[in-house]
mmCIF file of C-alpha atoms in Angstrom:
data_model
loop_
_atom_site.group_PDB
_atom_site.id
_atom_site.type_symbol
_atom_site.label_atom_id
_atom_site.label_comp_id
_atom_site.label_asym_id
_atom_site.label_seq_id
_atom_site.Cartn_x
_atom_site.Cartn_y
_atom_site.Cartn_z
ATOM 1 C CA UNK A 145 -9.108 -25.770 7.811
ATOM 2 C CA UNK A 146 -5.697 -24.918 7.574
ATOM 3 C CA UNK A 147 -3.152 -27.400 6.800
ATOM 4 C CA UNK A 148 0.403 -27.973 8.369
ATOM 5 C CA UNK A 149 3.033 -25.479 7.432
ATOM 6 C CA UNK A 150 5.664 -26.676 4.905
ATOM 7 C CA UNK A 151 8.928 -24.064 5.036
ATOM 8 C CA UNK A 152 10.973 -23.624 2.061
ATOM 9 C CA UNK A 153 14.730 -22.998 1.964
ATOM 10 C CA UNK A 154 15.230 -18.955 0.924
ATOM 11 C CA UNK A 155 12.496 -17.123 2.537
ATOM 12 C CA UNK A 156 12.304 -14.895 5.676
ATOM 13 C CA UNK A 157 10.962 -16.254 9.065
ATOM 14 C CA UNK A 158 9.029 -13.056 9.359
ATOM 15 C CA UNK A 159 7.310 -10.913 7.079
ATOM 16 C CA UNK A 160 5.760 -7.188 8.002
ATOM 17 C CA UNK A 161 1.954 -6.886 6.174
ATOM 18 C CA UNK A 162 1.794 -3.019 5.328
ATOM 19 C CA UNK A 163 -2.015 -2.550 5.532
ATOM 20 C CA UNK A 164 -3.161 -0.205 2.774
ATOM 21 C CA UNK A 165 -6.918 -1.102 2.633
ATOM 22 C CA UNK A 166 -7.958 1.637 4.571
ATOM 23 C CA UNK A 167 -6.207 4.451 1.809
ATOM 24 C CA UNK A 168 -5.969 2.479 -1.086
ATOM 25 C CA UNK A 169 -8.743 0.057 -0.942
ATOM 26 C CA UNK A 170 -11.573 2.772 -0.105
ATOM 27 C CA UNK A 171 -10.026 5.666 -2.111
ATOM 28 C CA UNK A 172 -12.113 3.945 -5.287
ATOM 29 C CA UNK A 173 -15.288 3.131 -3.780
ATOM 30 C CA UNK A 174 -17.635 5.422 -5.770
ATOM 31 C CA UNK A 175 -20.123 5.854 -2.647
ATOM 32 C CA UNK A 176 -18.831 7.898 0.102
ATOM 33 C CA UNK A 177 -18.141 5.715 3.307
ATOM 34 C CA UNK A 178 -19.140 7.278 6.598
ATOM 35 C CA UNK A 179 -15.956 8.532 8.632
ATOM 36 C CA UNK A 180 -17.236 6.222 11.189
ATOM 37 C CA UNK A 181 -16.930 3.047 9.672
ATOM 38 C CA UNK A 182 -13.275 3.897 8.456
ATOM 39 C CA UNK A 183 -12.492 4.630 12.249
ATOM 40 C CA UNK A 184 -14.114 1.347 12.905
ATOM 41 C CA UNK A 185 -12.511 -0.910 10.208
ATOM 42 C CA UNK A 186 -8.769 0.374 11.453
ATOM 43 C CA UNK A 187 -10.081 -0.587 14.818
ATOM 44 C CA UNK A 188 -10.802 -4.072 13.646
ATOM 45 C CA UNK A 189 -6.983 -4.401 11.301
ATOM 46 C CA UNK A 190 -5.263 -3.438 14.598
ATOM 47 C CA UNK A 191 -7.193 -5.963 16.497
ATOM 48 C CA UNK A 192 -6.649 -8.513 14.169
ATOM 49 C CA UNK A 193 -2.751 -7.497 14.867
ATOM 50 C CA UNK A 194 -1.852 -5.289 12.477
ATOM 51 C CA UNK A 195 1.306 -2.871 13.451
ATOM 52 C CA UNK A 196 1.071 -0.866 10.253
ATOM 53 C CA UNK A 197 -2.106 0.509 8.875
ATOM 54 C CA UNK A 198 -2.205 3.654 6.243
ATOM 55 C CA UNK A 199 -4.910 5.799 6.933
ATOM 56 C CA UNK A 200 -5.848 8.005 4.842
ATOM 57 C CA UNK A 201 -4.098 10.185 2.536
ATOM 58 C CA UNK A 202 -4.126 14.443 2.571
ATOM 59 C CA UNK A 203 -4.523 14.383 -1.206
ATOM 60 C CA UNK A 204 -7.127 17.159 -2.371
ATOM 61 C CA UNK A 205 -10.506 16.504 -2.152
ATOM 62 C CA UNK A 206 -11.577 17.552 -5.498
ATOM 63 C CA UNK A 207 -9.141 14.651 -6.404
ATOM 64 C CA UNK A 208 -10.372 11.887 -4.166
ATOM 65 C CA UNK A 209 -13.599 12.630 -2.239
ATOM 66 C CA UNK A 210 -13.617 9.675 -0.976
ATOM 67 C CA UNK A 211 -10.496 10.396 1.380
ATOM 68 C CA UNK A 212 -11.724 14.120 2.146
ATOM 69 C CA UNK A 213 -12.360 13.498 5.709
ATOM 70 C CA UNK A 214 -8.825 12.727 6.552
ATOM 71 C CA UNK A 215 -8.155 15.192 9.403
ATOM 72 C CA UNK A 216 -11.870 13.752 11.121
ATOM 73 C CA UNK A 217 -10.984 10.453 10.766
ATOM 74 C CA UNK A 218 -7.585 10.996 12.293
ATOM 75 C CA UNK A 219 -9.185 12.446 15.300
ATOM 76 C CA UNK A 220 -11.314 9.894 15.924
ATOM 77 C CA UNK A 221 -8.909 7.087 15.316
ATOM 78 C CA UNK A 222 -8.075 4.954 18.755
ATOM 79 C CA UNK A 223 -4.745 4.791 18.394
ATOM 80 C CA UNK A 224 -3.489 1.512 19.965
ATOM 81 C CA UNK A 225 0.336 1.496 21.714
ATOM 82 C CA UNK A 226 2.747 -0.357 18.937
ATOM 83 C CA UNK A 227 0.795 0.295 15.696
ATOM 84 C CA UNK A 228 1.997 2.880 13.169
ATOM 85 C CA UNK A 229 -0.283 4.846 11.144
ATOM 86 C CA UNK A 230 1.386 5.996 8.494
ATOM 87 C CA UNK A 231 -0.897 8.793 5.885
ATOM 88 C CA UNK A 232 -0.106 9.036 2.310
ATOM 89 C CA UNK A 233 1.220 12.771 1.338
ATOM 90 C CA UNK A 234 1.109 14.444 -2.079
ATOM 91 C CA UNK A 235 2.891 17.793 -1.691
ATOM 92 C CA UNK A 236 3.854 20.048 0.611
ATOM 93 C CA UNK A 237 0.097 21.530 1.369
ATOM 94 C CA UNK A 238 -0.560 17.431 2.433
ATOM 95 C CA UNK A 239 2.072 17.581 4.532
ATOM 96 C CA UNK A 240 1.052 20.445 6.297
ATOM 97 C CA UNK A 241 -2.126 19.393 6.862
ATOM 98 C CA UNK A 242 -0.518 16.138 8.254
ATOM 99 C CA UNK A 243 1.597 18.033 10.680
ATOM 100 C CA UNK A 244 -1.331 19.908 11.902
ATOM 101 C CA UNK A 245 -2.502 16.571 13.356
ATOM 102 C CA UNK A 246 0.823 15.291 14.443
ATOM 103 C CA UNK A 247 1.409 12.407 12.306
ATOM 104 C CA UNK A 248 4.722 10.608 12.714
ATOM 105 C CA UNK A 249 5.152 8.686 9.455
ATOM 106 C CA UNK A 250 3.776 9.795 5.911
ATOM 107 C CA UNK A 251 4.323 8.503 2.506
ATOM 108 C CA UNK A 252 5.299 9.902 -1.125
ATOM 109 C CA UNK A 253 4.245 8.671 -4.267
ATOM 110 C CA UNK A 254 5.840 8.956 -7.310
ATOM 111 C CA UNK A 255 5.648 7.507 -11.001
ATOM 112 C CA UNK A 256 8.694 5.115 -13.064
ATOM 113 C CA UNK A 257 6.752 6.686 -16.051
ATOM 114 C CA UNK A 258 6.424 9.614 -18.201
ATOM 115 C CA UNK A 259 2.740 9.287 -19.207
ATOM 116 C CA UNK A 260 1.457 8.321 -15.736
ATOM 117 C CA UNK A 261 3.570 11.057 -13.777
ATOM 118 C CA UNK A 262 1.575 13.675 -16.435
ATOM 119 C CA UNK A 263 -1.735 11.992 -15.921
ATOM 120 C CA UNK A 264 -1.302 11.500 -11.880
ATOM 121 C CA UNK A 265 1.151 14.242 -10.851
ATOM 122 C CA UNK A 266 0.916 16.292 -13.620
ATOM 123 C CA UNK A 267 4.934 16.555 -13.931
ATOM 124 C CA UNK A 268 7.198 15.079 -15.966
ATOM 125 C CA UNK A 269 9.469 12.232 -14.800
ATOM 126 C CA UNK A 270 11.789 14.671 -14.008
ATOM 127 C CA UNK A 271 9.980 17.351 -12.606
ATOM 128 C CA UNK A 272 8.033 15.077 -10.162
ATOM 129 C CA UNK A 273 11.037 15.095 -8.088
ATOM 130 C CA UNK A 274 10.585 18.815 -7.302
ATOM 131 C CA UNK A 275 7.511 17.910 -5.827
ATOM 132 C CA UNK A 276 8.778 15.211 -3.269
ATOM 133 C CA UNK A 277 12.143 16.951 -2.118
ATOM 134 C CA UNK A 278 10.535 19.742 0.086
ATOM 135 C CA UNK A 279 7.936 17.417 1.287
ATOM 136 C CA UNK A 280 10.799 14.428 2.188
ATOM 137 C CA UNK A 281 13.517 17.129 3.751
ATOM 138 C CA UNK A 282 10.671 19.212 5.794
ATOM 139 C CA UNK A 283 9.240 15.629 6.975
ATOM 140 C CA UNK A 284 12.728 14.542 8.229
ATOM 141 C CA UNK A 285 13.057 17.635 9.842
ATOM 142 C CA UNK A 286 9.778 17.181 11.912
ATOM 143 C CA UNK A 287 11.065 13.855 13.034
ATOM 144 C CA UNK A 288 8.924 12.370 10.703
ATOM 145 C CA UNK A 289 9.416 9.525 8.697
ATOM 146 C CA UNK A 290 8.666 9.078 4.675
ATOM 147 C CA UNK A 291 7.888 5.897 2.561
ATOM 148 C CA UNK A 292 8.502 5.989 -1.070
ATOM 149 C CA UNK A 293 5.919 4.891 -3.314
ATOM 150 C CA UNK A 294 6.371 3.978 -6.890
ATOM 151 C CA UNK A 295 3.764 3.382 -9.726
ATOM 152 C CA UNK A 296 3.735 1.407 -12.498
ATOM 153 C CA UNK A 297 7.029 -0.165 -11.911
ATOM 154 C CA UNK A 298 6.244 -3.547 -14.629
ATOM 155 C CA UNK A 299 4.176 -1.807 -16.997
ATOM 156 C CA UNK A 300 2.471 0.948 -18.068
ATOM 157 C CA UNK A 301 -1.249 0.991 -20.143
ATOM 158 C CA UNK A 302 0.449 3.619 -22.152
ATOM 159 C CA UNK A 303 4.090 2.976 -22.490
ATOM 160 C CA UNK A 304 3.911 -0.661 -22.274
ATOM 161 C CA UNK A 305 6.874 -2.530 -20.064
ATOM 162 C CA UNK A 306 8.643 -0.183 -17.913
ATOM 163 C CA UNK A 307 12.443 -0.312 -18.346
ATOM 164 C CA UNK A 308 14.308 -1.904 -14.995
ATOM 165 C CA UNK A 309 16.881 0.697 -15.019
ATOM 166 C CA UNK A 310 13.958 3.506 -15.357
ATOM 167 C CA UNK A 311 12.367 1.634 -12.340
ATOM 168 C CA UNK A 312 15.819 1.763 -10.435
ATOM 169 C CA UNK A 313 16.566 5.401 -11.292
ATOM 170 C CA UNK A 314 13.455 6.764 -9.897
ATOM 171 C CA UNK A 315 13.768 4.420 -6.646
ATOM 172 C CA UNK A 316 17.379 5.009 -5.920
ATOM 173 C CA UNK A 317 16.860 8.779 -6.134
ATOM 174 C CA UNK A 318 13.467 8.203 -3.826
ATOM 175 C CA UNK A 319 15.912 6.572 -1.375
ATOM 176 C CA UNK A 320 18.750 8.848 -1.657
ATOM 177 C CA UNK A 321 16.464 11.593 0.053
ATOM 178 C CA UNK A 322 15.693 9.720 2.935
ATOM 179 C CA UNK A 323 13.043 7.798 2.364
ATOM 180 C CA UNK A 324 13.262 4.753 5.087
ATOM 181 C CA UNK A 325 11.627 1.756 2.376
ATOM 182 C CA UNK A 326 10.328 1.655 -1.130
ATOM 183 C CA UNK A 327 7.306 0.135 -1.839
ATOM 184 C CA UNK A 328 7.573 -1.317 -5.739
ATOM 185 C CA UNK A 329 4.083 -1.319 -7.168
ATOM 186 C CA UNK A 330 2.570 -3.097 -10.041
ATOM 187 C CA UNK A 331 -0.347 -0.693 -10.831
ATOM 188 C CA UNK A 332 -1.821 -2.533 -13.674
ATOM 189 C CA UNK A 333 -0.906 -6.085 -12.084
ATOM 190 C CA UNK A 334 1.352 -7.139 -15.615
ATOM 191 C CA UNK A 335 4.373 -8.893 -13.449
ATOM 192 C CA UNK A 336 5.562 -12.056 -13.369
ATOM 193 C CA UNK A 337 8.220 -13.738 -10.776
ATOM 194 C CA UNK A 338 10.868 -13.730 -13.165
ATOM 195 C CA UNK A 339 10.312 -9.549 -13.880
ATOM 196 C CA UNK A 340 10.010 -9.325 -10.147
ATOM 197 C CA UNK A 341 13.100 -10.861 -9.077
ATOM 198 C CA UNK A 342 15.136 -8.893 -11.462
ATOM 199 C CA UNK A 343 13.826 -5.715 -10.547
ATOM 200 C CA UNK A 344 14.524 -6.388 -7.003
ATOM 201 C CA UNK A 345 18.273 -7.404 -7.661
ATOM 202 C CA UNK A 346 18.739 -4.444 -9.774
ATOM 203 C CA UNK A 347 18.876 -2.431 -6.950
ATOM 204 C CA UNK A 348 21.342 -1.651 -4.157
ATOM 205 C CA UNK A 349 19.532 -1.936 -1.042
ATOM 206 C CA UNK A 350 16.772 -5.017 -1.584
ATOM 207 C CA UNK A 351 16.150 -4.687 2.619
ATOM 208 C CA UNK A 352 14.647 -1.273 2.331
ATOM 209 C CA UNK A 353 12.360 -2.658 -0.129
ATOM 210 C CA UNK A 354 8.618 -3.569 -0.404
ATOM 211 C CA UNK A 355 6.451 -4.632 -2.767
ATOM 212 C CA UNK A 356 2.756 -3.886 -3.675
ATOM 213 C CA UNK A 357 1.133 -5.867 -5.920
ATOM 214 C CA UNK A 358 -2.290 -6.091 -7.773
ATOM 215 C CA UNK A 359 -4.260 -8.985 -8.771
ATOM 216 C CA UNK A 360 -5.290 -8.317 -12.070
ATOM 217 C CA UNK A 361 -3.879 -11.373 -13.902
ATOM 218 C CA UNK A 362 -3.576 -13.459 -10.886
ATOM 219 C CA UNK A 363 -0.198 -13.473 -10.414
ATOM 220 C CA UNK A 364 0.064 -11.341 -7.081
ATOM 221 C CA UNK A 365 1.020 -14.440 -4.396
ATOM 222 C CA UNK A 366 3.344 -15.932 -7.617
ATOM 223 C CA UNK A 367 5.295 -12.637 -7.402
ATOM 224 C CA UNK A 368 5.113 -11.814 -3.892
ATOM 225 C CA UNK A 369 6.999 -15.335 -3.250
ATOM 226 C CA UNK A 370 9.628 -14.332 -5.748
ATOM 227 C CA UNK A 371 9.222 -10.891 -4.000
ATOM 228 C CA UNK A 372 10.643 -12.912 -0.712
ATOM 229 C CA UNK A 373 13.176 -15.292 -2.290
ATOM 230 C CA UNK A 374 14.676 -12.218 -3.599
ATOM 231 C CA UNK A 375 14.929 -10.625 -0.117
ATOM 232 C CA UNK A 376 12.006 -8.362 0.268
ATOM 233 C CA UNK A 377 10.313 -8.553 4.247
ATOM 234 C CA UNK A 378 8.032 -5.902 3.646
ATOM 235 C CA UNK A 379 4.633 -6.645 1.730
ATOM 236 C CA UNK A 380 2.044 -4.184 0.896
ATOM 237 C CA UNK A 381 -1.662 -6.077 0.999
ATOM 238 C CA UNK A 382 -5.615 -4.801 1.214
ATOM 239 C CA UNK A 383 -8.324 -6.851 3.882
ATOM 240 C CA UNK A 384 -10.747 -8.313 1.474
ATOM 241 C CA UNK A 385 -8.533 -7.344 -1.821
ATOM 242 C CA UNK A 386 -10.351 -4.116 -2.171
ATOM 243 C CA UNK A 387 -8.921 -1.340 -4.105
ATOM 244 C CA UNK A 388 -7.238 0.033 -7.280
ATOM 245 C CA UNK A 389 -6.080 3.073 -8.947
ATOM 246 C CA UNK A 390 -8.359 6.235 -9.775
ATOM 247 C CA UNK A 391 -5.956 7.109 -12.318
ATOM 248 C CA UNK A 392 -5.007 3.985 -13.662
ATOM 249 C CA UNK A 393 -8.644 2.767 -15.282
ATOM 250 C CA UNK A 394 -7.023 -0.969 -15.612
ATOM 251 C CA UNK A 395 -5.835 -1.351 -12.045
ATOM 252 C CA UNK A 396 -7.860 -3.588 -10.173
ATOM 253 C CA UNK A 397 -7.543 -4.722 -6.575
ATOM 254 C CA UNK A 398 -4.888 -5.109 -4.745
ATOM 255 C CA UNK A 399 -3.445 -8.090 -3.325
ATOM 256 C CA UNK A 400 -5.820 -9.449 -0.470
ATOM 257 C CA UNK A 401 -4.259 -9.748 2.917
ATOM 258 C CA UNK A 402 -6.171 -12.895 3.899
ATOM 259 C CA UNK A 403 -5.026 -14.552 0.513
ATOM 260 C CA UNK A 404 -1.452 -13.307 1.206
ATOM 261 C CA UNK A 405 -1.619 -15.021 5.185
ATOM 262 C CA UNK A 406 -3.153 -17.751 4.066
ATOM 263 C CA UNK A 407 0.293 -18.639 1.700
ATOM 264 C CA UNK A 408 2.575 -17.274 4.462
ATOM 265 C CA UNK A 409 1.021 -19.549 7.424
ATOM 266 C CA UNK A 410 1.591 -22.505 4.621
ATOM 267 C CA UNK A 411 4.810 -21.709 4.658
ATOM 268 C CA UNK A 412 5.382 -21.072 8.285
ATOM 269 C CA UNK A 413 6.261 -17.390 7.909
ATOM 270 C CA UNK A 414 5.152 -15.578 10.911
ATOM 271 C CA UNK A 415 2.740 -12.078 10.118
ATOM 272 C CA UNK A 416 1.333 -11.594 14.007
ATOM 273 C CA UNK A 417 -2.171 -11.591 12.129
ATOM 274 C CA UNK A 418 -5.130 -13.699 13.360
ATOM 275 C CA UNK A 419 -6.826 -14.737 9.888
ATOM 276 C CA UNK A 420 -10.228 -15.520 11.258
ATOM 277 C CA UNK A 421 -10.438 -11.717 12.866
ATOM 278 C CA UNK A 422 -9.357 -10.547 9.392
ATOM 279 C CA UNK A 423 -12.057 -12.802 7.739
ATOM 280 C CA UNK A 424 -14.653 -11.047 10.100
ATOM 281 C CA UNK A 425 -13.765 -7.767 9.313
ATOM 282 C CA UNK A 426 -13.250 -7.978 5.804
ATOM 283 C CA UNK A 427 -17.029 -9.708 5.763
ATOM 284 C CA UNK A 428 -18.205 -6.743 8.404
ATOM 285 C CA UNK A 429 -16.558 -4.067 5.782
ATOM 286 C CA UNK A 430 -18.382 -6.315 2.837
ATOM 287 C CA UNK A 431 -21.862 -5.672 4.193
ATOM 288 C CA UNK A 432 -21.308 -1.994 4.371
ATOM 289 C CA UNK A 433 -19.690 -1.501 0.771
ATOM 290 C CA UNK A 434 -22.810 -3.916 -0.704
ATOM 291 C CA UNK A 435 -20.774 -6.130 -2.650
ATOM 292 C CA UNK A 436 -18.784 -9.585 -1.521
ATOM 293 C CA UNK A 437 -15.086 -9.706 -0.934
ATOM 294 C CA UNK A 438 -12.788 -10.516 -3.866
ATOM 295 C CA UNK A 439 -10.794 -12.224 -1.599
ATOM 296 C CA UNK A 440 -10.689 -16.093 -2.406
ATOM 297 C CA UNK A 441 -9.788 -17.056 1.287
ATOM 298 C CA UNK A 442 -12.174 -14.946 2.806
ATOM 299 C CA UNK A 443 -14.982 -16.428 0.097
ATOM 300 C CA UNK A 444 -14.362 -20.060 1.430
ATOM 301 C CA UNK A 445 -13.494 -19.438 5.081
ATOM 302 C CA UNK A 446 -16.489 -17.025 5.138
ATOM 303 C CA UNK A 447 -18.640 -20.022 3.688
ATOM 304 C CA UNK A 448 -17.203 -22.451 6.206
#
């Protein structure tokens, strides 16, 4: 059952849900998910109305074995008109692989802290840009759009709270390279609504920001509402709430797409997504992963 919508002032009329389930959602799975299951998962997401689905990552298979089938997956995709299928690219070799497959949109990922940059990228906070700059430049030269992620924007398990000024410095630099959008990641889920508002307001262009929340402390929906009030209109989410980060053990599941859509529907905000089809997709995927979806909305509606 869905109650009537009660809009609130100061919120957007429409929100883009940037679906990360096939990449960020599946990358932590211990058992390898067959490529045909991944391809069907992506097609089901498109059928549910998604217009942007991050399909996979061209990271070295040694580091994320689950995504070693990136080329095979892209070859299997049934690409629908009007749907974007970006991929994550860690370095120039990853870009080469993406370009060979005709990819037209990529994402790069950076760290807002020294320790996570060292653990995730084997770089310092400053030297990480030596990786990104040629990737972004070459992608743009080839007509490929580039999105940027920044991890540990609210806190780092080794360093504690991340200074807002540090996040802004990294983020503005990425936007300056030519990235069309910057996704602010709460990798370990420690952000709270006031912190979210302060960080977004510290940027010069909130319209170029997206948010990526993990629900470790149950704050993801509250943080999303704060971000929408601050001017953000793109929210990353993972169907079924699957996923985490292989380099941050305290990072639990992503914000579930179904939970996000339920809240947005209740606020009268359009997403273009079919909630029933999303729930059916999560239930289908859960059977293949061998465990129930952590999404509260999926749990409630699947029983109904």
